[in-house]
PDB file of C-alpha atoms in Angstrom:
ATOM      1  CA  UNK A   1       8.304   2.019 156.606  1.00  0.00           C
ATOM      2  CA  UNK A   2       9.696   2.830 153.186  1.00  0.00           C
ATOM      3  CA  UNK A   3      12.329   5.540 153.074  1.00  0.00           C
ATOM      4  CA  UNK A   4      11.724   7.016 149.635  1.00  0.00           C
ATOM      5  CA  UNK A   5      14.715   9.306 150.032  1.00  0.00           C
ATOM      6  CA  UNK A   6      17.031   6.329 150.512  1.00  0.00           C
ATOM      7  CA  UNK A   7      17.498   5.916 146.774  1.00  0.00           C
ATOM      8  CA  UNK A   8      17.397   8.014 143.653  1.00  0.00           C
ATOM      9  CA  UNK A   9      15.651   9.022 141.627  1.00  0.00           C
ATOM     10  CA  UNK A  10      12.426   9.305 143.578  1.00  0.00           C
ATOM     11  CA  UNK A  11       9.332   9.747 141.443  1.00  0.00           C
ATOM     12  CA  UNK A  12       6.433  11.745 142.912  1.00  0.00           C
ATOM     13  CA  UNK A  13       2.963  12.010 141.446  1.00  0.00           C
ATOM     14  CA  UNK A  14       2.068  15.700 141.533  1.00  0.00           C
ATOM     15  CA  UNK A  15      -1.318  16.612 143.023  1.00  0.00           C
ATOM     16  CA  UNK A  16      -3.938  17.536 140.447  1.00  0.00           C
ATOM     17  CA  UNK A  17      -7.364  18.828 141.483  1.00  0.00           C
ATOM     18  CA  UNK A  18     -10.113  16.672 140.016  1.00  0.00           C
ATOM     19  CA  UNK A  19      -7.612  14.049 138.804  1.00  0.00           C
ATOM     20  CA  UNK A  20      -5.569  12.602 141.700  1.00  0.00           C
ATOM     21  CA  UNK A  21      -8.290  10.372 143.138  1.00  0.00           C
ATOM     22  CA  UNK A  22      -7.522   6.996 144.695  1.00  0.00           C
ATOM     23  CA  UNK A  23      -7.936   5.051 141.432  1.00  0.00           C
ATOM     24  CA  UNK A  24      -5.495   7.336 139.613  1.00  0.00           C
ATOM     25  CA  UNK A  25      -3.008   7.206 142.494  1.00  0.00           C
ATOM     26  CA  UNK A  26      -3.110   3.390 142.493  1.00  0.00           C
ATOM     27  CA  UNK A  27      -2.407   3.340 138.746  1.00  0.00           C
ATOM     28  CA  UNK A  28       0.501   5.734 139.283  1.00  0.00           C
ATOM     29  CA  UNK A  29       1.927   3.459 142.013  1.00  0.00           C
ATOM     30  CA  UNK A  30       1.552   0.424 139.752  1.00  0.00           C
ATOM     31  CA  UNK A  31       3.403   2.286 136.996  1.00  0.00           C
ATOM     32  CA  UNK A  32       6.321   3.219 139.251  1.00  0.00           C
ATOM     33  CA  UNK A  33       5.522   6.332 141.295  1.00  0.00           C
ATOM     34  CA  UNK A  34       7.341   6.149 144.620  1.00  0.00           C
ATOM     35  CA  UNK A  35       5.091   8.707 146.337  1.00  0.00           C
ATOM     36  CA  UNK A  36       1.609   9.851 145.361  1.00  0.00           C
ATOM     37  CA  UNK A  37      -0.343  12.903 146.488  1.00  0.00           C
ATOM     38  CA  UNK A  38      -4.043  13.525 146.993  1.00  0.00           C
ATOM     39  CA  UNK A  39      -5.958  16.285 145.281  1.00  0.00           C
ATOM     40  CA  UNK A  40      -5.820  19.682 146.980  1.00  0.00           C
ATOM     41  CA  UNK A  41      -8.053  19.507 150.054  1.00  0.00           C
ATOM     42  CA  UNK A  42      -9.542  22.483 151.870  1.00  0.00           C
ATOM     43  CA  UNK A  43      -8.081  22.764 155.366  1.00  0.00           C
ATOM     44  CA  UNK A  44     -11.225  24.647 156.339  1.00  0.00           C
ATOM     45  CA  UNK A  45     -13.341  21.740 155.081  1.00  0.00           C
ATOM     46  CA  UNK A  46     -11.284  19.255 157.099  1.00  0.00           C
ATOM     47  CA  UNK A  47     -11.407  21.518 160.164  1.00  0.00           C
ATOM     48  CA  UNK A  48     -15.204  21.825 159.870  1.00  0.00           C
ATOM     49  CA  UNK A  49     -15.499  18.076 159.188  1.00  0.00           C
ATOM     50  CA  UNK A  50     -17.066  18.553 155.752  1.00  0.00           C
ATOM     51  CA  UNK A  51     -17.809  15.075 154.337  1.00  0.00           C
ATOM     52  CA  UNK A  52     -16.593  15.919 150.809  1.00  0.00           C
ATOM     53  CA  UNK A  53     -13.273  17.139 152.190  1.00  0.00           C
ATOM     54  CA  UNK A  54     -12.911  14.036 154.349  1.00  0.00           C
ATOM     55  CA  UNK A  55     -13.716  11.767 151.388  1.00  0.00           C
ATOM     56  CA  UNK A  56     -10.727  13.264 149.554  1.00  0.00           C
ATOM     57  CA  UNK A  57      -8.431  12.240 152.430  1.00  0.00           C
ATOM     58  CA  UNK A  58      -9.156   8.517 152.083  1.00  0.00           C
ATOM     59  CA  UNK A  59      -6.119   6.483 151.068  1.00  0.00           C
ATOM     60  CA  UNK A  60      -5.468   2.758 150.751  1.00  0.00           C
ATOM     61  CA  UNK A  61      -2.534   0.795 152.097  1.00  0.00           C
ATOM     62  CA  UNK A  62      -1.519  -0.018 148.502  1.00  0.00           C
ATOM     63  CA  UNK A  63      -0.759   3.612 147.682  1.00  0.00           C
ATOM     64  CA  UNK A  64       1.476   4.391 150.665  1.00  0.00           C
ATOM     65  CA  UNK A  65       3.569   6.419 151.050  1.00  0.00           C
ATOM     66  CA  UNK A  66       1.054   9.114 150.215  1.00  0.00           C
ATOM     67  CA  UNK A  67       1.064  12.856 150.722  1.00  0.00           C
ATOM     68  CA  UNK A  68      -2.051  14.879 151.538  1.00  0.00           C
ATOM     69  CA  UNK A  69      -2.071  18.421 150.158  1.00  0.00           C
ATOM     70  CA  UNK A  70      -4.020  20.971 152.187  1.00  0.00           C
ATOM     71  CA  UNK A  71      -4.811  24.522 151.148  1.00  0.00           C
ATOM     72  CA  UNK A  72      -6.151  27.451 153.119  1.00  0.00           C
ATOM     73  CA  UNK A  73      -5.495  30.982 154.270  1.00  0.00           C
ATOM     74  CA  UNK A  74      -5.737  30.797 158.066  1.00  0.00           C
ATOM     75  CA  UNK A  75      -2.577  29.468 159.754  1.00  0.00           C
ATOM     76  CA  UNK A  76      -4.453  28.201 162.825  1.00  0.00           C
ATOM     77  CA  UNK A  77      -6.936  26.255 160.655  1.00  0.00           C
ATOM     78  CA  UNK A  78      -4.101  24.873 158.502  1.00  0.00           C
ATOM     79  CA  UNK A  79      -2.244  23.675 161.609  1.00  0.00           C
ATOM     80  CA  UNK A  80      -5.349  22.060 163.109  1.00  0.00           C
ATOM     81  CA  UNK A  81      -6.241  20.333 159.806  1.00  0.00           C
ATOM     82  CA  UNK A  82      -2.674  19.039 159.473  1.00  0.00           C
ATOM     83  CA  UNK A  83      -2.828  17.576 162.972  1.00  0.00           C
ATOM     84  CA  UNK A  84      -6.196  15.972 162.122  1.00  0.00           C
ATOM     85  CA  UNK A  85      -4.615  14.238 159.143  1.00  0.00           C
TER      86      UNK A  85
END
């Protein structure tokens, strides 16, 4: 496992809704990003197993380490979705 905090600076690709898809994240990794992040994903969608939400969670081995950004308003749903990830 890569420890991205083991060196500095660490470059993170910020999550951008509608932009940070897998292709963009792979380009960012190729260009030097240490960590990439998915688009914002609805915790409620993940919790309810919405296919569109689950499609946004797909990552490839080539983009790791990767962060998944969840959003929502219900703490219990956020916690469950985080565990599902």
